[in-house]
């Protein structure tokens, strides 16, 4: 498998070289809004320690990341009054991976409401910030 490249987009977000709308961070993990959300409240959870995807990740990193995925899943469910939460994680291009730093998609789902197709269109920054505030309030509540 190709080696991890720390200059990927999420590596740059971690270093603060690219802006992100963060909803949560701790010593090991960062969660921020996806710029091209498949539904309002679409969050990406990433470990700070770089790995290309789940295939080369340390088990210890996974053990620290999954509780944050759960925390964010509960927060987006509450913040968006969702019926369910979709968690997705892709490994290598054949599986749909486009950014090569391990990440988990956390997406609130509502009965009968399909996910938006991947349009490549960026969401308005003000909308992302407003959605992030809802999630942060749920995390604090
Ligand atoms: P993948 O297909 O690799 O699982 O998904 C990568 C995700 O990263 C996509 O949902 C895409 O919208 C998101 N993304 C790509 N570039 C950026 C960026 O610069 N900032 C943020 N916040 N999300 C990004």
Coordinates of C-alpha atoms and ligand atoms in Angstrom, one line a residue:
X1 CA 0.0 0.0 0.0
X2 CA 1.2 3.6 -0.7
X3 CA 2.8 5.3 2.3
X4 CA 0.9 7.9 4.3
X5 CA 1.6 11.5 2.9
X6 CA 1.3 14.1 5.7
X7 CA 0.6 16.8 3.0
X8 CA -2.9 15.5 2.3
X9 CA -5.8 17.9 2.9
X10 CA -6.7 16.6 6.3
X11 CA -3.0 16.6 7.3
X12 CA -3.0 20.3 6.4
X13 CA -6.2 20.9 8.4
X14 CA -4.5 19.3 11.4
X15 CA -1.5 21.6 11.0
X16 CA -3.8 24.7 10.6
X17 CA -2.6 25.3 7.1
X18 CA -6.2 25.0 5.7
X19 CA -9.2 26.3 7.7
X20 CA -11.9 24.0 9.0
X21 CA -15.1 24.4 11.0
X22 CA -14.3 22.3 14.1
X23 CA -16.9 20.9 16.4
X24 CA -14.7 18.9 18.8
X25 CA -11.0 18.2 19.5
X26 CA -8.9 16.4 22.1
X27 CA -5.3 15.3 22.3
X28 CA -5.8 12.4 19.8
X29 CA -8.8 13.4 17.6
X30 CA -10.4 16.2 15.7
X31 CA -14.0 16.5 14.3
X32 CA -14.9 19.1 11.7
X33 CA -17.7 19.8 9.2
X34 CA -17.4 18.2 5.8
X35 CA -17.3 21.1 3.2
X36 CA -19.4 19.2 0.7
X37 CA -22.0 17.6 3.1
X38 CA -24.3 14.8 2.0
X39 CA -26.8 16.1 4.6
X40 CA -26.8 19.0 7.0
X41 CA -24.6 18.1 10.0
X42 CA -22.2 15.9 8.1
X43 CA -19.1 15.7 10.3
X44 CA -15.7 14.1 9.7
X45 CA -13.8 12.5 12.6
X46 CA -10.0 12.1 12.2
X47 CA -7.2 10.9 14.5
X48 CA -4.3 13.4 14.8
X49 CA -1.8 10.5 14.2
X50 CA -1.6 10.0 10.4
X51 CA -2.5 6.8 8.7
X52 CA -3.7 6.5 5.1
X53 CA -6.9 4.7 6.2
X54 CA -8.0 1.9 8.5
X55 CA -5.8 -0.7 6.8
X56 CA -2.5 0.8 8.2
X57 CA -3.9 2.5 11.4
X58 CA -2.6 1.6 14.8
X59 CA -5.1 -0.4 16.8
X60 CA -4.5 2.1 19.7
X61 CA -5.4 5.0 17.4
X62 CA -8.7 3.2 16.4
X63 CA -9.5 2.5 20.1
X64 CA -9.2 6.3 20.8
X65 CA -11.1 7.4 17.7
X66 CA -14.2 5.2 17.9
X67 CA -15.5 6.7 21.2
X68 CA -15.3 10.1 19.5
X69 CA -17.2 8.8 16.5
X70 CA -19.9 7.6 19.0
X71 CA -19.9 11.0 20.8
X72 CA -20.3 12.9 17.6
X73 CA -23.0 10.5 16.3
X74 CA -25.1 11.1 19.5
X75 CA -24.5 14.9 19.1
X76 CA -25.6 15.1 15.5
X77 CA -28.6 12.9 16.2
X78 CA -29.7 15.3 18.9
X79 CA -28.7 18.5 17.1
X80 CA -30.6 17.7 13.9
X81 CA -33.4 15.6 15.6
X82 CA -32.4 12.8 13.3
X83 CA -34.0 9.3 13.1
X84 CA -30.7 7.6 12.7
X85 CA -27.0 8.2 12.0
X86 CA -25.0 6.9 9.1
X87 CA -21.3 6.2 9.7
X88 CA -19.1 5.6 6.7
X89 CA -15.4 5.0 6.2
X90 CA -13.7 4.2 2.9
X91 CA -10.3 2.5 2.2
X92 CA -8.5 3.1 -1.1
X93 CA -9.9 4.6 -4.3
X94 CA -11.7 1.4 -5.3
X95 CA -13.8 1.8 -2.2
X96 CA -14.4 5.5 -2.7
X97 CA -11.6 7.1 -0.7
X98 CA -10.5 10.5 -2.0
X99 CA -8.6 11.9 1.0
X100 CA -5.8 9.7 2.3
X101 CA -5.9 10.4 6.0
X102 CA -8.1 8.0 8.0
X103 CA -11.5 9.6 8.5
X104 CA -15.0 8.6 9.6
X105 CA -18.1 10.2 8.1
X106 CA -20.9 10.9 10.6
X107 CA -24.1 11.9 8.9
X108 CA -27.5 12.4 10.5
X109 CA -30.3 10.6 8.6
X110 CA -34.1 11.2 8.5
X111 CA -36.7 8.7 7.5
X112 CA -37.6 9.0 3.8
X113 CA -35.0 11.7 3.2
X114 CA -32.2 10.6 0.7
X115 CA -28.6 11.7 1.1
X116 CA -27.6 14.5 -1.3
X117 CA -25.5 13.1 -4.1
X118 CA -21.8 14.1 -4.2
X119 CA -22.1 17.3 -6.2
X120 CA -18.6 18.6 -5.6
X121 CA -20.3 21.9 -4.5
X122 CA -19.0 23.5 -1.4
X123 CA -21.5 24.4 1.3
X124 CA -21.8 28.1 2.4
X125 CA -19.3 28.8 5.2
X126 CA -22.0 30.5 7.3
X127 CA -24.3 27.4 7.0
X128 CA -21.4 25.1 8.1
X129 CA -20.7 27.4 11.1
X130 CA -24.4 27.5 12.1
X131 CA -24.6 23.7 11.9
X132 CA -21.4 23.3 13.9
X133 CA -22.8 25.5 16.6
X134 CA -25.8 23.2 16.9
X135 CA -23.5 20.2 17.3
X136 CA -21.3 22.0 19.8
X137 CA -24.4 22.9 21.9
X138 CA -25.5 19.2 21.8
X139 CA -22.0 18.1 22.9
X140 CA -22.1 20.6 25.8
X141 CA -25.6 19.7 26.8
Ligands
LIG1 P1 -13.7 10.2 1.2 O1 -14.4 9.9 -0.1 O2 -12.2 10.2 1.1 O3 -14.2 9.3 2.3 O4 -14.2 11.6 1.7 C1 -13.5 12.8 1.8 C2 -14.4 13.8 2.3 O5 -13.7 15.0 2.6 C3 -15.5 14.2 1.3 O6 -16.8 14.0 1.9 C4 -15.2 15.7 1.0 O7 -16.4 16.5 0.9 C5 -14.4 16.1 2.2 N1 -13.4 17.2 2.0 C6 -12.6 17.2 0.9 N2 -11.8 18.3 1.0 C7 -12.1 18.9 2.2 C8 -11.7 20.1 2.9 O8 -10.8 20.8 2.4 N3 -12.3 20.4 4.0 C9 -13.3 19.7 4.6 N4 -13.8 20.1 5.8 N5 -13.7 18.5 4.0 C10 -13.2 18.2 2.8

